[in-house]
């Protein structure tokens, strides 16, 4: 399957999931608001997500997919299936121990992660309880990531991409039908998270069976393939850990800021994550098995070609998104989240954070594109070094910028460190001769920037002309937002087509996966 087609499939399902995620967040903002109950839930959700990204989607995918793909290419289906079963069974044992430990020591963990909560006993105990309810999600979602790695390596991206839809539907159901059946709506949401994880596991297990990979639980063994995976995983876990620790430290600092700071950052990040999830994650997920296969086959020219086309596709969508988030952030937050317990003051504070996050949006996507260039070559050590440098810079900037910009300073530091990380990843590949920017990519990026500037001016002008629409009822506000979106998209596409940045025949070639 070509890069363009695979990304289109993955992105389509991811987009549906993100839309449902926004419905979930709109309901959450209305019912939970941005107070201490919401802060407790988001802290509880951060903990299993930290380990999920650390092991399941970070280190595990970076180590499992290249080894599985190489085993499938060199040894055939039976050898690949045996490796997958051993890895699956070993992961279950490790996860059961980890979940049990975290359930027991949840109070101590919350004391470390949200030290600011310890001054309020009610707030602290609620965060502990919600964490214990959500943590089993880690067990299920980690196994889901392994099964998804199998499917992705086989070129079956739709089932994996559809998986997050289950989580969003579960949480939406909890908010609509069960939020008043528990002590707080956060209790219903926490339970919905763990239930969704179990359903996701069943969903992908059945998908694997349909393509002939019936994964059985076997006795965990340290086979040569598992050992190779673990050797790759160790530095990958450290690298993923550095990134996640970075996010956790942001939360620890934010817990010392006024109530609502964690929620402002959460909602701003949720909106910023839309293009990252739809484009960046899709590109990274598709590229890893694709590049691993290219390298196993010795086709280095195709490796560089695929990464260049991925950069074009990724930045074609994320540069204008970043500009839009920086030009009209309040209008977006105001329409999407401002209702119920979420006030106009909350909208402004969230909008400021969104502007800061958006400055680093293209860098997040570039990192998703460059990282597979290392992982596919089973090099997980180099990205670790870069991530550690970025962490030190981020924390230094956090401590400086928060003094002047409060929670917005944390978002600013995150964006700056993201650019540093992306630059180091790109530079490392170029120095080793594993990647080079071709002329087409450089020219197109310049044209994308020009088109985005024009779009920004158009959207800014429109926002002033229709400012009164955002003071009316929800229908009028929504229409105003639609006008801004249509005006922005229309002006951006017009400039890209007129400048030759996008040509129909080249798009067709991308979806066929042919080198031009």
PDB file of N, CA and C in Angstrom, residues 371-451:
ATOM      1  N   UNK A 371      11.443  10.342  13.469  1.00  0.00           N
ATOM      2  CA  UNK A 371      11.725   9.261  14.427  1.00  0.00           C
ATOM      3  C   UNK A 371      11.724   7.873  13.794  1.00  0.00           C
ATOM      4  N   UNK A 372      10.755   7.533  12.912  1.00  0.00           N
ATOM      5  CA  UNK A 372      10.797   6.207  12.284  1.00  0.00           C
ATOM      6  C   UNK A 372      12.073   5.954  11.489  1.00  0.00           C
ATOM      7  N   UNK A 373      12.751   7.009  11.047  1.00  0.00           N
ATOM      8  CA  UNK A 373      14.012   6.831  10.340  1.00  0.00           C
ATOM      9  C   UNK A 373      15.078   6.189  11.216  1.00  0.00           C
ATOM     10  N   UNK A 374      14.977   6.407  12.518  1.00  0.00           N
ATOM     11  CA  UNK A 374      15.879   5.760  13.480  1.00  0.00           C
ATOM     12  C   UNK A 374      15.332   4.398  13.898  1.00  0.00           C
ATOM     13  N   UNK A 375      14.047   4.363  14.264  1.00  0.00           N
ATOM     14  CA  UNK A 375      13.457   3.132  14.783  1.00  0.00           C
ATOM     15  C   UNK A 375      13.487   2.007  13.751  1.00  0.00           C
ATOM     16  N   UNK A 376      13.236   2.347  12.484  1.00  0.00           N
ATOM     17  CA  UNK A 376      13.229   1.322  11.437  1.00  0.00           C
ATOM     18  C   UNK A 376      14.605   0.690  11.265  1.00  0.00           C
ATOM     19  N   UNK A 377      15.645   1.416  11.645  1.00  0.00           N
ATOM     20  CA  UNK A 377      17.016   0.892  11.593  1.00  0.00           C
ATOM     21  C   UNK A 377      17.429   0.289  12.932  1.00  0.00           C
ATOM     22  N   UNK A 378      16.462   0.134  13.823  1.00  0.00           N
ATOM     23  CA  UNK A 378      16.667  -0.437  15.160  1.00  0.00           C
ATOM     24  C   UNK A 378      17.619   0.411  16.002  1.00  0.00           C
ATOM     25  N   UNK A 379      17.639   1.703  15.707  1.00  0.00           N
ATOM     26  CA  UNK A 379      18.445   2.650  16.483  1.00  0.00           C
ATOM     27  C   UNK A 379      17.508   3.458  17.371  1.00  0.00           C
ATOM     28  N   UNK A 380      17.443   3.083  18.625  1.00  0.00           N
ATOM     29  CA  UNK A 380      16.601   3.825  19.569  1.00  0.00           C
ATOM     30  C   UNK A 380      17.436   4.663  20.532  1.00  0.00           C
ATOM     31  N   UNK A 381      18.750   4.559  20.423  1.00  0.00           N
ATOM     32  CA  UNK A 381      19.619   5.292  21.342  1.00  0.00           C
ATOM     33  C   UNK A 381      19.733   6.773  20.968  1.00  0.00           C
ATOM     34  N   UNK A 382      19.896   7.037  19.689  1.00  0.00           N
ATOM     35  CA  UNK A 382      20.101   8.426  19.260  1.00  0.00           C
ATOM     36  C   UNK A 382      18.930   9.333  19.621  1.00  0.00           C
ATOM     37  N   UNK A 383      17.674   8.925  19.349  1.00  0.00           N
ATOM     38  CA  UNK A 383      16.559   9.792  19.740  1.00  0.00           C
ATOM     39  C   UNK A 383      16.509  10.068  21.243  1.00  0.00           C
ATOM     40  N   UNK A 384      17.034   9.127  22.047  1.00  0.00           N
ATOM     41  CA  UNK A 384      17.067   9.326  23.497  1.00  0.00           C
ATOM     42  C   UNK A 384      17.947  10.521  23.852  1.00  0.00           C
ATOM     43  N   UNK A 385      19.107  10.583  23.238  1.00  0.00           N
ATOM     44  CA  UNK A 385      20.033  11.687  23.515  1.00  0.00           C
ATOM     45  C   UNK A 385      19.382  13.029  23.175  1.00  0.00           C
ATOM     46  N   UNK A 386      18.713  13.063  22.023  1.00  0.00           N
ATOM     47  CA  UNK A 386      18.058  14.300  21.611  1.00  0.00           C
ATOM     48  C   UNK A 386      16.923  14.663  22.566  1.00  0.00           C
ATOM     49  N   UNK A 387      16.161  13.646  22.978  1.00  0.00           N
ATOM     50  CA  UNK A 387      15.031  13.895  23.878  1.00  0.00           C
ATOM     51  C   UNK A 387      15.502  14.425  25.226  1.00  0.00           C
ATOM     52  N   UNK A 388      16.635  13.931  25.697  1.00  0.00           N
ATOM     53  CA  UNK A 388      17.154  14.392  26.989  1.00  0.00           C
ATOM     54  C   UNK A 388      17.608  15.852  26.916  1.00  0.00           C
ATOM     55  N   UNK A 389      18.221  16.222  25.805  1.00  0.00           N
ATOM     56  CA  UNK A 389      18.611  17.621  25.619  1.00  0.00           C
ATOM     57  C   UNK A 389      17.370  18.504  25.603  1.00  0.00           C
ATOM     58  N   UNK A 390      16.345  18.057  24.863  1.00  0.00           N
ATOM     59  CA  UNK A 390      15.100  18.826  24.776  1.00  0.00           C
ATOM     60  C   UNK A 390      14.431  18.949  26.144  1.00  0.00           C
ATOM     61  N   UNK A 391      14.517  17.885  26.955  1.00  0.00           N
ATOM     62  CA  UNK A 391      13.924  17.919  28.294  1.00  0.00           C
ATOM     63  C   UNK A 391      14.590  18.979  29.165  1.00  0.00           C
ATOM     64  N   UNK A 392      15.910  19.004  29.146  1.00  0.00           N
ATOM     65  CA  UNK A 392      16.635  19.986  29.959  1.00  0.00           C
ATOM     66  C   UNK A 392      16.264  21.403  29.536  1.00  0.00           C
ATOM     67  N   UNK A 393      16.199  21.628  28.233  1.00  0.00           N
ATOM     68  CA  UNK A 393      15.829  22.951  27.725  1.00  0.00           C
ATOM     69  C   UNK A 393      14.405  23.294  28.128  1.00  0.00           C
ATOM     70  N   UNK A 394      13.498  22.320  28.007  1.00  0.00           N
ATOM     71  CA  UNK A 394      12.095  22.566  28.343  1.00  0.00           C
ATOM     72  C   UNK A 394      11.923  22.922  29.814  1.00  0.00           C
ATOM     73  N   UNK A 395      12.577  22.176  30.693  1.00  0.00           N
ATOM     74  CA  UNK A 395      12.432  22.441  32.122  1.00  0.00           C
ATOM     75  C   UNK A 395      13.046  23.782  32.512  1.00  0.00           C
ATOM     76  N   UNK A 396      14.159  24.108  31.896  1.00  0.00           N
ATOM     77  CA  UNK A 396      14.780  25.407  32.172  1.00  0.00           C
ATOM     78  C   UNK A 396      13.846  26.539  31.757  1.00  0.00           C
ATOM     79  N   UNK A 397      13.269  26.401  30.567  1.00  0.00           N
ATOM     80  CA  UNK A 397      12.338  27.418  30.075  1.00  0.00           C
ATOM     81  C   UNK A 397      11.060  27.450  30.907  1.00  0.00           C
ATOM     82  N   UNK A 398      10.603  26.277  31.364  1.00  0.00           N
ATOM     83  CA  UNK A 398       9.418  26.230  32.234  1.00  0.00           C
ATOM     84  C   UNK A 398       9.601  27.135  33.450  1.00  0.00           C
ATOM     85  N   UNK A 399      10.716  26.944  34.128  1.00  0.00           N
ATOM     86  CA  UNK A 399      10.971  27.677  35.367  1.00  0.00           C
ATOM     87  C   UNK A 399      11.131  29.173  35.127  1.00  0.00           C
ATOM     88  N   UNK A 400      11.614  29.519  33.937  1.00  0.00           N
ATOM     89  CA  UNK A 400      11.779  30.940  33.615  1.00  0.00           C
ATOM     90  C   UNK A 400      10.458  31.558  33.157  1.00  0.00           C
ATOM     91  N   UNK A 401       9.818  30.915  32.174  1.00  0.00           N
ATOM     92  CA  UNK A 401       8.643  31.515  31.539  1.00  0.00           C
ATOM     93  C   UNK A 401       7.407  31.513  32.432  1.00  0.00           C
ATOM     94  N   UNK A 402       7.290  30.520  33.334  1.00  0.00           N
ATOM     95  CA  UNK A 402       6.111  30.498  34.203  1.00  0.00           C
ATOM     96  C   UNK A 402       6.078  31.707  35.137  1.00  0.00           C
ATOM     97  N   UNK A 403       7.239  32.283  35.404  1.00  0.00           N
ATOM     98  CA  UNK A 403       7.293  33.460  36.270  1.00  0.00           C
ATOM     99  C   UNK A 403       6.612  34.664  35.625  1.00  0.00           C
ATOM    100  N   UNK A 404       6.600  34.672  34.294  1.00  0.00           N
ATOM    101  CA  UNK A 404       6.048  35.815  33.566  1.00  0.00           C
ATOM    102  C   UNK A 404       4.698  35.510  32.904  1.00  0.00           C
ATOM    103  N   UNK A 405       4.494  34.249  32.497  1.00  0.00           N
ATOM    104  CA  UNK A 405       3.304  33.914  31.717  1.00  0.00           C
ATOM    105  C   UNK A 405       2.447  32.815  32.339  1.00  0.00           C
ATOM    106  N   UNK A 406       2.734  32.403  33.575  1.00  0.00           N
ATOM    107  CA  UNK A 406       1.965  31.357  34.272  1.00  0.00           C
ATOM    108  C   UNK A 406       1.855  30.108  33.396  1.00  0.00           C
ATOM    109  N   UNK A 407       0.627  29.572  33.239  1.00  0.00           N
ATOM    110  CA  UNK A 407       0.465  28.315  32.500  1.00  0.00           C
ATOM    111  C   UNK A 407       0.836  28.458  31.026  1.00  0.00           C
ATOM    112  N   UNK A 408       0.690  29.644  30.466  1.00  0.00           N
ATOM    113  CA  UNK A 408       1.048  29.861  29.061  1.00  0.00           C
ATOM    114  C   UNK A 408       2.554  29.674  28.864  1.00  0.00           C
ATOM    115  N   UNK A 409       3.330  30.029  29.858  1.00  0.00           N
ATOM    116  CA  UNK A 409       4.772  29.838  29.784  1.00  0.00           C
ATOM    117  C   UNK A 409       5.153  28.376  29.632  1.00  0.00           C
ATOM    118  N   UNK A 410       4.368  27.483  30.263  1.00  0.00           N
ATOM    119  CA  UNK A 410       4.640  26.048  30.129  1.00  0.00           C
ATOM    120  C   UNK A 410       4.408  25.588  28.695  1.00  0.00           C
ATOM    121  N   UNK A 411       3.347  26.093  28.075  1.00  0.00           N
ATOM    122  CA  UNK A 411       3.059  25.743  26.684  1.00  0.00           C
ATOM    123  C   UNK A 411       4.129  26.308  25.749  1.00  0.00           C
ATOM    124  N   UNK A 412       4.590  27.509  26.029  1.00  0.00           N
ATOM    125  CA  UNK A 412       5.650  28.117  25.222  1.00  0.00           C
ATOM    126  C   UNK A 412       6.928  27.284  25.288  1.00  0.00           C
ATOM    127  N   UNK A 413       7.281  26.844  26.485  1.00  0.00           N
ATOM    128  CA  UNK A 413       8.488  26.032  26.658  1.00  0.00           C
ATOM    129  C   UNK A 413       8.371  24.715  25.902  1.00  0.00           C
ATOM    130  N   UNK A 414       7.182  24.124  25.927  1.00  0.00           N
ATOM    131  CA  UNK A 414       6.950  22.868  25.213  1.00  0.00           C
ATOM    132  C   UNK A 414       7.152  23.049  23.715  1.00  0.00           C
ATOM    133  N   UNK A 415       6.644  24.147  23.164  1.00  0.00           N
ATOM    134  CA  UNK A 415       6.770  24.408  21.730  1.00  0.00           C
ATOM    135  C   UNK A 415       8.227  24.618  21.320  1.00  0.00           C
ATOM    136  N   UNK A 416       8.958  25.377  22.108  1.00  0.00           N
ATOM    137  CA  UNK A 416      10.368  25.650  21.787  1.00  0.00           C
ATOM    138  C   UNK A 416      11.192  24.366  21.821  1.00  0.00           C
ATOM    139  N   UNK A 417      10.982  23.554  22.848  1.00  0.00           N
ATOM    140  CA  UNK A 417      11.743  22.304  22.961  1.00  0.00           C
ATOM    141  C   UNK A 417      11.357  21.321  21.860  1.00  0.00           C
ATOM    142  N   UNK A 418      10.110  21.395  21.372  1.00  0.00           N
ATOM    143  CA  UNK A 418       9.682  20.527  20.271  1.00  0.00           C
ATOM    144  C   UNK A 418      10.457  20.851  18.995  1.00  0.00           C
ATOM    145  N   UNK A 419      10.668  22.128  18.734  1.00  0.00           N
ATOM    146  CA  UNK A 419      11.453  22.520  17.559  1.00  0.00           C
ATOM    147  C   UNK A 419      12.904  22.065  17.687  1.00  0.00           C
ATOM    148  N   UNK A 420      13.447  22.176  18.878  1.00  0.00           N
ATOM    149  CA  UNK A 420      14.820  21.727  19.098  1.00  0.00           C
ATOM    150  C   UNK A 420      14.939  20.231  18.840  1.00  0.00           C
ATOM    151  N   UNK A 421      13.981  19.459  19.340  1.00  0.00           N
ATOM    152  CA  UNK A 421      13.997  18.009  19.161  1.00  0.00           C
ATOM    153  C   UNK A 421      13.887  17.635  17.688  1.00  0.00           C
ATOM    154  N   UNK A 422      12.963  18.278  16.962  1.00  0.00           N
ATOM    155  CA  UNK A 422      12.782  17.982  15.540  1.00  0.00           C
ATOM    156  C   UNK A 422      14.042  18.314  14.747  1.00  0.00           C
ATOM    157  N   UNK A 423      14.678  19.431  15.078  1.00  0.00           N
ATOM    158  CA  UNK A 423      15.897  19.832  14.372  1.00  0.00           C
ATOM    159  C   UNK A 423      17.021  18.830  14.605  1.00  0.00           C
ATOM    160  N   UNK A 424      17.150  18.345  15.832  1.00  0.00           N
ATOM    161  CA  UNK A 424      18.202  17.371  16.133  1.00  0.00           C
ATOM    162  C   UNK A 424      17.936  16.043  15.431  1.00  0.00           C
ATOM    163  N   UNK A 425      16.680  15.607  15.386  1.00  0.00           N
ATOM    164  CA  UNK A 425      16.340  14.361  14.700  1.00  0.00           C
ATOM    165  C   UNK A 425      16.664  14.449  13.215  1.00  0.00           C
ATOM    166  N   UNK A 426      16.285  15.566  12.592  1.00  0.00           N
ATOM    167  CA  UNK A 426      16.561  15.749  11.165  1.00  0.00           C
ATOM    168  C   UNK A 426      18.064  15.816  10.911  1.00  0.00           C
ATOM    169  N   UNK A 427      18.764  16.592  11.731  1.00  0.00           N
ATOM    170  CA  UNK A 427      20.206  16.736  11.554  1.00  0.00           C
ATOM    171  C   UNK A 427      20.954  15.423  11.692  1.00  0.00           C
ATOM    172  N   UNK A 428      20.511  14.589  12.631  1.00  0.00           N
ATOM    173  CA  UNK A 428      21.161  13.295  12.823  1.00  0.00           C
ATOM    174  C   UNK A 428      21.031  12.394  11.607  1.00  0.00           C
ATOM    175  N   UNK A 429      19.847  12.357  11.004  1.00  0.00           N
ATOM    176  CA  UNK A 429      19.635  11.539   9.808  1.00  0.00           C
ATOM    177  C   UNK A 429      20.457  12.058   8.633  1.00  0.00           C
ATOM    178  N   UNK A 430      20.502  13.376   8.480  1.00  0.00           N
ATOM    179  CA  UNK A 430      21.251  13.974   7.369  1.00  0.00           C
ATOM    180  C   UNK A 430      22.745  13.689   7.508  1.00  0.00           C
ATOM    181  N   UNK A 431      23.284  13.855   8.716  1.00  0.00           N
ATOM    182  CA  UNK A 431      24.716  13.632   8.937  1.00  0.00           C
ATOM    183  C   UNK A 431      25.134  12.195   8.641  1.00  0.00           C
ATOM    184  N   UNK A 432      24.238  11.252   8.894  1.00  0.00           N
ATOM    185  CA  UNK A 432      24.563   9.842   8.672  1.00  0.00           C
ATOM    186  C   UNK A 432      24.305   9.396   7.235  1.00  0.00           C
ATOM    187  N   UNK A 433      23.790  10.299   6.425  1.00  0.00           N
ATOM    188  CA  UNK A 433      23.504   9.948   5.045  1.00  0.00           C
ATOM    189  C   UNK A 433      22.244   9.132   4.873  1.00  0.00           C
ATOM    190  N   UNK A 434      21.390   9.117   5.896  1.00  0.00           N
ATOM    191  CA  UNK A 434      20.149   8.352   5.836  1.00  0.00           C
ATOM    192  C   UNK A 434      18.992   9.149   5.256  1.00  0.00           C
ATOM    193  N   UNK A 435      19.188  10.458   5.137  1.00  0.00           N
ATOM    194  CA  UNK A 435      18.102  11.297   4.629  1.00  0.00           C
ATOM    195  C   UNK A 435      18.670  12.588   4.063  1.00  0.00           C
ATOM    196  N   UNK A 436      18.004  13.098   3.024  1.00  0.00           N
ATOM    197  CA  UNK A 436      18.333  14.426   2.495  1.00  0.00           C
ATOM    198  C   UNK A 436      17.054  15.048   1.957  1.00  0.00           C
ATOM    199  N   UNK A 437      16.913  16.340   2.179  1.00  0.00           N
ATOM    200  CA  UNK A 437      15.756  17.051   1.646  1.00  0.00           C
ATOM    201  C   UNK A 437      15.937  17.192   0.136  1.00  0.00           C
ATOM    202  N   UNK A 438      14.962  16.720  -0.640  1.00  0.00           N
ATOM    203  CA  UNK A 438      15.084  16.912  -2.082  1.00  0.00           C
ATOM    204  C   UNK A 438      14.543  18.289  -2.467  1.00  0.00           C
ATOM    205  N   UNK A 439      14.878  18.719  -3.679  1.00  0.00           N
ATOM    206  CA  UNK A 439      14.509  20.057  -4.131  1.00  0.00           C
ATOM    207  C   UNK A 439      13.021  20.309  -4.107  1.00  0.00           C
ATOM    208  N   UNK A 440      12.242  19.301  -4.461  1.00  0.00           N
ATOM    209  CA  UNK A 440      10.788  19.449  -4.488  1.00  0.00           C
ATOM    210  C   UNK A 440      10.247  19.793  -3.108  1.00  0.00           C
ATOM    211  N   UNK A 441      10.765  19.130  -2.093  1.00  0.00           N
ATOM    212  CA  UNK A 441      10.293  19.373  -0.726  1.00  0.00           C
ATOM    213  C   UNK A 441      10.592  20.800  -0.280  1.00  0.00           C
ATOM    214  N   UNK A 442      11.808  21.275  -0.535  1.00  0.00           N
ATOM    215  CA  UNK A 442      12.200  22.620  -0.109  1.00  0.00           C
ATOM    216  C   UNK A 442      11.329  23.679  -0.770  1.00  0.00           C
ATOM    217  N   UNK A 443      11.113  23.546  -2.074  1.00  0.00           N
ATOM    218  CA  UNK A 443      10.295  24.527  -2.805  1.00  0.00           C
ATOM    219  C   UNK A 443       8.861  24.514  -2.295  1.00  0.00           C
ATOM    220  N   UNK A 444       8.333  23.328  -2.094  1.00  0.00           N
ATOM    221  CA  UNK A 444       6.946  23.240  -1.639  1.00  0.00           C
ATOM    222  C   UNK A 444       6.758  23.820  -0.241  1.00  0.00           C
ATOM    223  N   UNK A 445       7.706  23.597   0.640  1.00  0.00           N
ATOM    224  CA  UNK A 445       7.573  24.139   1.993  1.00  0.00           C
ATOM    225  C   UNK A 445       7.545  25.661   1.970  1.00  0.00           C
ATOM    226  N   UNK A 446       8.350  26.263   1.095  1.00  0.00           N
ATOM    227  CA  UNK A 446       8.342  27.724   0.973  1.00  0.00           C
ATOM    228  C   UNK A 446       6.971  28.207   0.507  1.00  0.00           C
ATOM    229  N   UNK A 447       6.372  27.486  -0.420  1.00  0.00           N
ATOM    230  CA  UNK A 447       5.054  27.866  -0.927  1.00  0.00           C
ATOM    231  C   UNK A 447       3.964  27.637   0.120  1.00  0.00           C
ATOM    232  N   UNK A 448       4.107  26.589   0.927  1.00  0.00           N
ATOM    233  CA  UNK A 448       3.145  26.362   2.013  1.00  0.00           C
ATOM    234  C   UNK A 448       3.181  27.525   3.004  1.00  0.00           C
ATOM    235  N   UNK A 449       4.390  28.007   3.304  1.00  0.00           N
ATOM    236  CA  UNK A 449       4.529  29.131   4.236  1.00  0.00           C
ATOM    237  C   UNK A 449       3.864  30.384   3.678  1.00  0.00           C
ATOM    238  N   UNK A 450       4.089  30.654   2.389  1.00  0.00           N
ATOM    239  CA  UNK A 450       3.466  31.817   1.751  1.00  0.00           C
ATOM    240  C   UNK A 450       1.948  31.707   1.806  1.00  0.00           C
ATOM    241  N   UNK A 451       1.428  30.549   1.444  1.00  0.00           N
ATOM    242  CA  UNK A 451      -0.022  30.346   1.445  1.00  0.00           C
ATOM    243  C   UNK A 451      -0.601  30.480   2.847  1.00  0.00           C
TER     244      UNK A 451
END
